[in-house]
């Protein structure tokens, strides 16, 4: 039985024919090689796990790779949080004996020791950093990382510690206490959707799945998804599934529309990506109300996700529902989200999608 080509959800293997390199791939690699701290800013299901897996397998042997999912620690009290985190780090580094660490000072000391006594460069990926937003002690953790970065001038060994902070979070808000210095170190990389050319590179793999597709089909997929990686994979995976089960060997524009309607937009599909966006909007009522106003009144709102006084645009961008349009204003990311929002807001008075 032939293995499936397309995969909607989960990390795509780095050697998969459907893996498409984006600008973020080369930017992150370049920053890591220059030993910079990286903020990988990405909404859910935009391909960050795929990028990180590819980075981990593609780095030279002199690099170690430590990947910690901070969402696993959500809900823990401070001492338990640091103890679990330091244990994960120690295991990745192969350290046999580590004293019990219960605060940021102990974590700082552990990482300094790792830098001084390990000749290899170590890339630390702290994933799902947005899960720390409601922790009352997270300022200490990020202050320790900032201190490690700033101490590199006096202790060159610390340059072998390379941090990648990953998640849907504004780096300027990592440290919440206004009386503390902000987290003003590192370089930002945003993961955006595929370009039309990159989307075509992905959808061309329909032929490997036994599905013939005309230019009109490829264009229709992009018309719906605007290159959002998960949605593009899901449309193609649906077409591939129909080929395997029903012998449909040629895609049409009508079949693409059916795939979107039945397997993404319908309530029966209960699509995880759309469900996540709806849930996040319900959590951020101020941003939700602002988005509804933008859509219902057709407001032209400049896309300024960082540095703007209005944090609602930042929140909507990090949720993944808006992006910058050709005119520099906010637009909904794709037509699938546009359709979803029509049913989400009552009454459904959304403006038309602006590519």
mmCIF file of C-alpha atoms in Angstrom, residues 122-325:
data_model
loop_
_atom_site.group_PDB
_atom_site.id
_atom_site.type_symbol
_atom_site.label_atom_id
_atom_site.label_comp_id
_atom_site.label_asym_id
_atom_site.label_seq_id
_atom_site.Cartn_x
_atom_site.Cartn_y
_atom_site.Cartn_z
ATOM 1 C CA UNK A 122 24.018 24.090 21.797
ATOM 2 C CA UNK A 123 20.775 25.296 20.261
ATOM 3 C CA UNK A 124 17.992 25.572 22.847
ATOM 4 C CA UNK A 125 14.498 25.696 21.382
ATOM 5 C CA UNK A 126 11.918 26.856 23.905
ATOM 6 C CA UNK A 127 8.682 26.072 22.100
ATOM 7 C CA UNK A 128 5.150 27.289 22.872
ATOM 8 C CA UNK A 129 6.428 30.287 24.831
ATOM 9 C CA UNK A 130 2.933 31.765 24.697
ATOM 10 C CA UNK A 131 2.016 29.145 27.310
ATOM 11 C CA UNK A 132 4.009 31.220 29.842
ATOM 12 C CA UNK A 133 1.861 34.339 29.443
ATOM 13 C CA UNK A 134 -0.270 33.629 32.480
ATOM 14 C CA UNK A 135 2.525 32.332 34.704
ATOM 15 C CA UNK A 136 3.172 34.768 37.572
ATOM 16 C CA UNK A 137 6.897 33.942 37.608
ATOM 17 C CA UNK A 138 7.762 33.906 33.888
ATOM 18 C CA UNK A 139 9.498 37.302 34.087
ATOM 19 C CA UNK A 140 12.323 35.658 36.013
ATOM 20 C CA UNK A 141 12.876 33.021 33.330
ATOM 21 C CA UNK A 142 13.065 35.506 30.478
ATOM 22 C CA UNK A 143 15.206 37.875 32.547
ATOM 23 C CA UNK A 144 17.680 35.011 33.037
ATOM 24 C CA UNK A 145 17.808 34.335 29.283
ATOM 25 C CA UNK A 146 18.369 38.030 28.596
ATOM 26 C CA UNK A 147 21.128 38.122 31.221
ATOM 27 C CA UNK A 148 22.843 35.113 29.604
ATOM 28 C CA UNK A 149 22.755 36.841 26.238
ATOM 29 C CA UNK A 150 24.103 40.120 27.626
ATOM 30 C CA UNK A 151 26.869 38.343 29.583
ATOM 31 C CA UNK A 152 28.463 36.981 26.409
ATOM 32 C CA UNK A 153 30.790 39.968 26.126
ATOM 33 C CA UNK A 154 32.449 39.076 29.428
ATOM 34 C CA UNK A 155 32.215 35.289 29.097
ATOM 35 C CA UNK A 156 32.756 34.270 25.448
ATOM 36 C CA UNK A 157 31.825 30.635 26.181
ATOM 37 C CA UNK A 158 28.217 31.793 26.494
ATOM 38 C CA UNK A 159 28.196 32.445 22.751
ATOM 39 C CA UNK A 160 27.907 28.677 22.370
ATOM 40 C CA UNK A 161 24.412 28.902 23.879
ATOM 41 C CA UNK A 162 21.972 29.747 21.095
ATOM 42 C CA UNK A 163 18.327 30.298 21.996
ATOM 43 C CA UNK A 164 15.277 30.073 19.741
ATOM 44 C CA UNK A 165 12.044 31.252 21.353
ATOM 45 C CA UNK A 166 9.047 29.959 19.430
ATOM 46 C CA UNK A 167 5.398 30.881 19.656
ATOM 47 C CA UNK A 168 2.590 33.313 18.986
ATOM 48 C CA UNK A 169 3.919 36.000 21.300
ATOM 49 C CA UNK A 170 5.093 39.584 20.949
ATOM 50 C CA UNK A 171 8.722 39.544 22.217
ATOM 51 C CA UNK A 172 8.157 42.954 23.795
ATOM 52 C CA UNK A 173 5.612 41.399 26.142
ATOM 53 C CA UNK A 174 7.686 38.452 27.346
ATOM 54 C CA UNK A 175 8.586 40.423 30.470
ATOM 55 C CA UNK A 176 5.307 41.713 31.843
ATOM 56 C CA UNK A 177 6.464 43.816 34.817
ATOM 57 C CA UNK A 178 6.979 47.394 33.548
ATOM 58 C CA UNK A 179 9.496 48.044 36.332
ATOM 59 C CA UNK A 180 11.871 45.458 34.806
ATOM 60 C CA UNK A 181 13.994 45.904 31.709
ATOM 61 C CA UNK A 182 12.146 44.619 28.630
ATOM 62 C CA UNK A 183 13.256 41.583 26.654
ATOM 63 C CA UNK A 184 15.007 43.704 24.047
ATOM 64 C CA UNK A 185 17.557 41.217 22.700
ATOM 65 C CA UNK A 186 17.534 38.908 19.706
ATOM 66 C CA UNK A 187 16.275 38.981 16.139
ATOM 67 C CA UNK A 188 12.686 38.397 15.032
ATOM 68 C CA UNK A 189 11.666 35.997 12.265
ATOM 69 C CA UNK A 190 8.027 35.786 11.249
ATOM 70 C CA UNK A 191 6.699 32.641 9.586
ATOM 71 C CA UNK A 192 4.257 33.633 6.883
ATOM 72 C CA UNK A 193 2.224 31.537 4.454
ATOM 73 C CA UNK A 194 3.498 30.240 1.131
ATOM 74 C CA UNK A 195 3.801 32.529 -1.857
ATOM 75 C CA UNK A 196 1.845 31.530 -4.995
ATOM 76 C CA UNK A 197 4.998 29.910 -6.388
ATOM 77 C CA UNK A 198 5.659 27.995 -3.164
ATOM 78 C CA UNK A 199 2.030 26.881 -2.993
ATOM 79 C CA UNK A 200 2.295 25.571 -6.539
ATOM 80 C CA UNK A 201 5.468 23.705 -5.541
ATOM 81 C CA UNK A 202 3.413 21.960 -2.846
ATOM 82 C CA UNK A 203 0.285 21.260 -4.890
ATOM 83 C CA UNK A 204 2.299 19.888 -7.826
ATOM 84 C CA UNK A 205 2.773 16.819 -5.612
ATOM 85 C CA UNK A 206 -0.815 15.857 -6.400
ATOM 86 C CA UNK A 207 0.638 13.982 -9.379
ATOM 87 C CA UNK A 208 2.650 11.804 -6.960
ATOM 88 C CA UNK A 209 -0.655 11.028 -5.236
ATOM 89 C CA UNK A 210 -2.168 9.893 -8.523
ATOM 90 C CA UNK A 211 -4.276 13.020 -8.956
ATOM 91 C CA UNK A 212 -4.013 14.970 -12.201
ATOM 92 C CA UNK A 213 -4.483 18.705 -11.737
ATOM 93 C CA UNK A 214 -4.784 21.528 -14.237
ATOM 94 C CA UNK A 215 -3.507 25.064 -13.746
ATOM 95 C CA UNK A 216 -7.051 26.046 -12.786
ATOM 96 C CA UNK A 217 -7.020 23.503 -9.939
ATOM 97 C CA UNK A 218 -3.697 24.739 -8.571
ATOM 98 C CA UNK A 219 -4.932 28.313 -8.776
ATOM 99 C CA UNK A 220 -8.208 27.404 -7.047
ATOM 100 C CA UNK A 221 -6.395 25.854 -4.111
ATOM 101 C CA UNK A 222 -4.386 29.042 -3.661
ATOM 102 C CA UNK A 223 -7.564 31.108 -4.148
ATOM 103 C CA UNK A 224 -9.022 29.416 -1.065
ATOM 104 C CA UNK A 225 -5.943 29.049 1.178
ATOM 105 C CA UNK A 226 -3.641 31.930 0.160
ATOM 106 C CA UNK A 227 -0.810 29.515 0.889
ATOM 107 C CA UNK A 228 -1.645 28.775 4.542
ATOM 108 C CA UNK A 229 0.410 25.553 4.953
ATOM 109 C CA UNK A 230 -2.029 23.453 6.987
ATOM 110 C CA UNK A 231 -5.064 24.390 4.886
ATOM 111 C CA UNK A 232 -3.196 23.756 1.634
ATOM 112 C CA UNK A 233 -2.053 20.354 2.879
ATOM 113 C CA UNK A 234 -5.589 19.500 4.006
ATOM 114 C CA UNK A 235 -7.179 20.327 0.657
ATOM 115 C CA UNK A 236 -4.568 18.220 -1.136
ATOM 116 C CA UNK A 237 -4.857 15.401 1.417
ATOM 117 C CA UNK A 238 -8.626 15.334 0.841
ATOM 118 C CA UNK A 239 -8.151 15.047 -2.925
ATOM 119 C CA UNK A 240 -5.577 12.309 -2.348
ATOM 120 C CA UNK A 241 -7.998 10.458 -0.070
ATOM 121 C CA UNK A 242 -10.737 10.565 -2.687
ATOM 122 C CA UNK A 243 -8.320 9.149 -5.228
ATOM 123 C CA UNK A 244 -7.431 6.265 -2.906
ATOM 124 C CA UNK A 245 -11.010 5.464 -1.836
ATOM 125 C CA UNK A 246 -13.080 6.396 -4.868
ATOM 126 C CA UNK A 247 -10.595 6.279 -7.709
ATOM 127 C CA UNK A 248 -10.980 9.972 -8.551
ATOM 128 C CA UNK A 249 -7.831 10.487 -10.580
ATOM 129 C CA UNK A 250 -8.438 13.995 -11.894
ATOM 130 C CA UNK A 251 -9.103 17.009 -9.714
ATOM 131 C CA UNK A 252 -11.433 19.787 -10.798
ATOM 132 C CA UNK A 253 -12.207 23.235 -9.473
ATOM 133 C CA UNK A 254 -15.548 21.853 -8.267
ATOM 134 C CA UNK A 255 -13.785 19.094 -6.314
ATOM 135 C CA UNK A 256 -11.482 21.642 -4.677
ATOM 136 C CA UNK A 257 -14.537 23.651 -3.608
ATOM 137 C CA UNK A 258 -16.171 20.481 -2.272
ATOM 138 C CA UNK A 259 -13.031 19.582 -0.321
ATOM 139 C CA UNK A 260 -13.038 22.995 1.355
ATOM 140 C CA UNK A 261 -16.767 23.021 2.082
ATOM 141 C CA UNK A 262 -17.076 19.449 3.387
ATOM 142 C CA UNK A 263 -13.719 18.828 5.059
ATOM 143 C CA UNK A 264 -12.794 22.248 6.432
ATOM 144 C CA UNK A 265 -15.729 24.656 6.653
ATOM 145 C CA UNK A 266 -18.584 22.328 7.589
ATOM 146 C CA UNK A 267 -19.518 21.930 11.243
ATOM 147 C CA UNK A 268 -19.209 18.174 10.786
ATOM 148 C CA UNK A 269 -15.543 18.566 9.822
ATOM 149 C CA UNK A 270 -14.808 20.350 13.124
ATOM 150 C CA UNK A 271 -11.485 21.443 11.661
ATOM 151 C CA UNK A 272 -8.811 21.876 14.342
ATOM 152 C CA UNK A 273 -7.337 25.024 12.805
ATOM 153 C CA UNK A 274 -10.640 26.858 12.575
ATOM 154 C CA UNK A 275 -11.657 25.644 16.038
ATOM 155 C CA UNK A 276 -8.427 27.032 17.481
ATOM 156 C CA UNK A 277 -8.973 30.446 15.906
ATOM 157 C CA UNK A 278 -12.549 30.620 17.185
ATOM 158 C CA UNK A 279 -11.410 29.601 20.672
ATOM 159 C CA UNK A 280 -8.624 32.193 20.728
ATOM 160 C CA UNK A 281 -10.990 34.929 19.577
ATOM 161 C CA UNK A 282 -13.384 33.973 22.360
ATOM 162 C CA UNK A 283 -10.487 34.288 24.830
ATOM 163 C CA UNK A 284 -9.536 37.740 23.521
ATOM 164 C CA UNK A 285 -12.878 39.525 23.558
ATOM 165 C CA UNK A 286 -11.400 42.960 22.891
ATOM 166 C CA UNK A 287 -9.599 41.765 19.771
ATOM 167 C CA UNK A 288 -12.667 39.801 18.676
ATOM 168 C CA UNK A 289 -14.938 42.841 18.911
ATOM 169 C CA UNK A 290 -12.395 44.949 17.029
ATOM 170 C CA UNK A 291 -12.149 42.379 14.235
ATOM 171 C CA UNK A 292 -15.932 42.256 13.929
ATOM 172 C CA UNK A 293 -15.996 46.036 13.652
ATOM 173 C CA UNK A 294 -13.251 46.046 10.995
ATOM 174 C CA UNK A 295 -15.170 43.510 8.943
ATOM 175 C CA UNK A 296 -18.681 44.882 9.359
ATOM 176 C CA UNK A 297 -17.739 48.524 8.779
ATOM 177 C CA UNK A 298 -15.028 47.915 6.188
ATOM 178 C CA UNK A 299 -12.452 49.865 8.194
ATOM 179 C CA UNK A 300 -9.045 50.485 6.642
ATOM 180 C CA UNK A 301 -6.716 49.690 9.550
ATOM 181 C CA UNK A 302 -2.941 49.956 9.014
ATOM 182 C CA UNK A 303 -1.121 46.704 9.694
ATOM 183 C CA UNK A 304 1.153 47.568 12.619
ATOM 184 C CA UNK A 305 1.467 44.436 14.744
ATOM 185 C CA UNK A 306 4.500 45.653 16.696
ATOM 186 C CA UNK A 307 5.175 48.990 18.243
ATOM 187 C CA UNK A 308 1.570 50.125 17.824
ATOM 188 C CA UNK A 309 -0.317 51.472 20.817
ATOM 189 C CA UNK A 310 -3.322 49.303 20.004
ATOM 190 C CA UNK A 311 -2.475 45.761 21.081
ATOM 191 C CA UNK A 312 -5.585 44.323 19.426
ATOM 192 C CA UNK A 313 -3.915 44.219 16.004
ATOM 193 C CA UNK A 314 -0.955 42.388 17.531
ATOM 194 C CA UNK A 315 -3.300 39.869 19.132
ATOM 195 C CA UNK A 316 -5.226 39.250 15.903
ATOM 196 C CA UNK A 317 -1.978 38.726 14.009
ATOM 197 C CA UNK A 318 -0.647 36.281 16.608
ATOM 198 C CA UNK A 319 -3.937 34.370 16.589
ATOM 199 C CA UNK A 320 -3.288 33.998 12.876
ATOM 200 C CA UNK A 321 -6.470 35.533 11.515
ATOM 201 C CA UNK A 322 -5.062 38.681 9.867
ATOM 202 C CA UNK A 323 -2.019 39.704 7.858
ATOM 203 C CA UNK A 324 -0.743 42.698 5.931
ATOM 204 C CA UNK A 325 -2.529 43.348 2.651
#
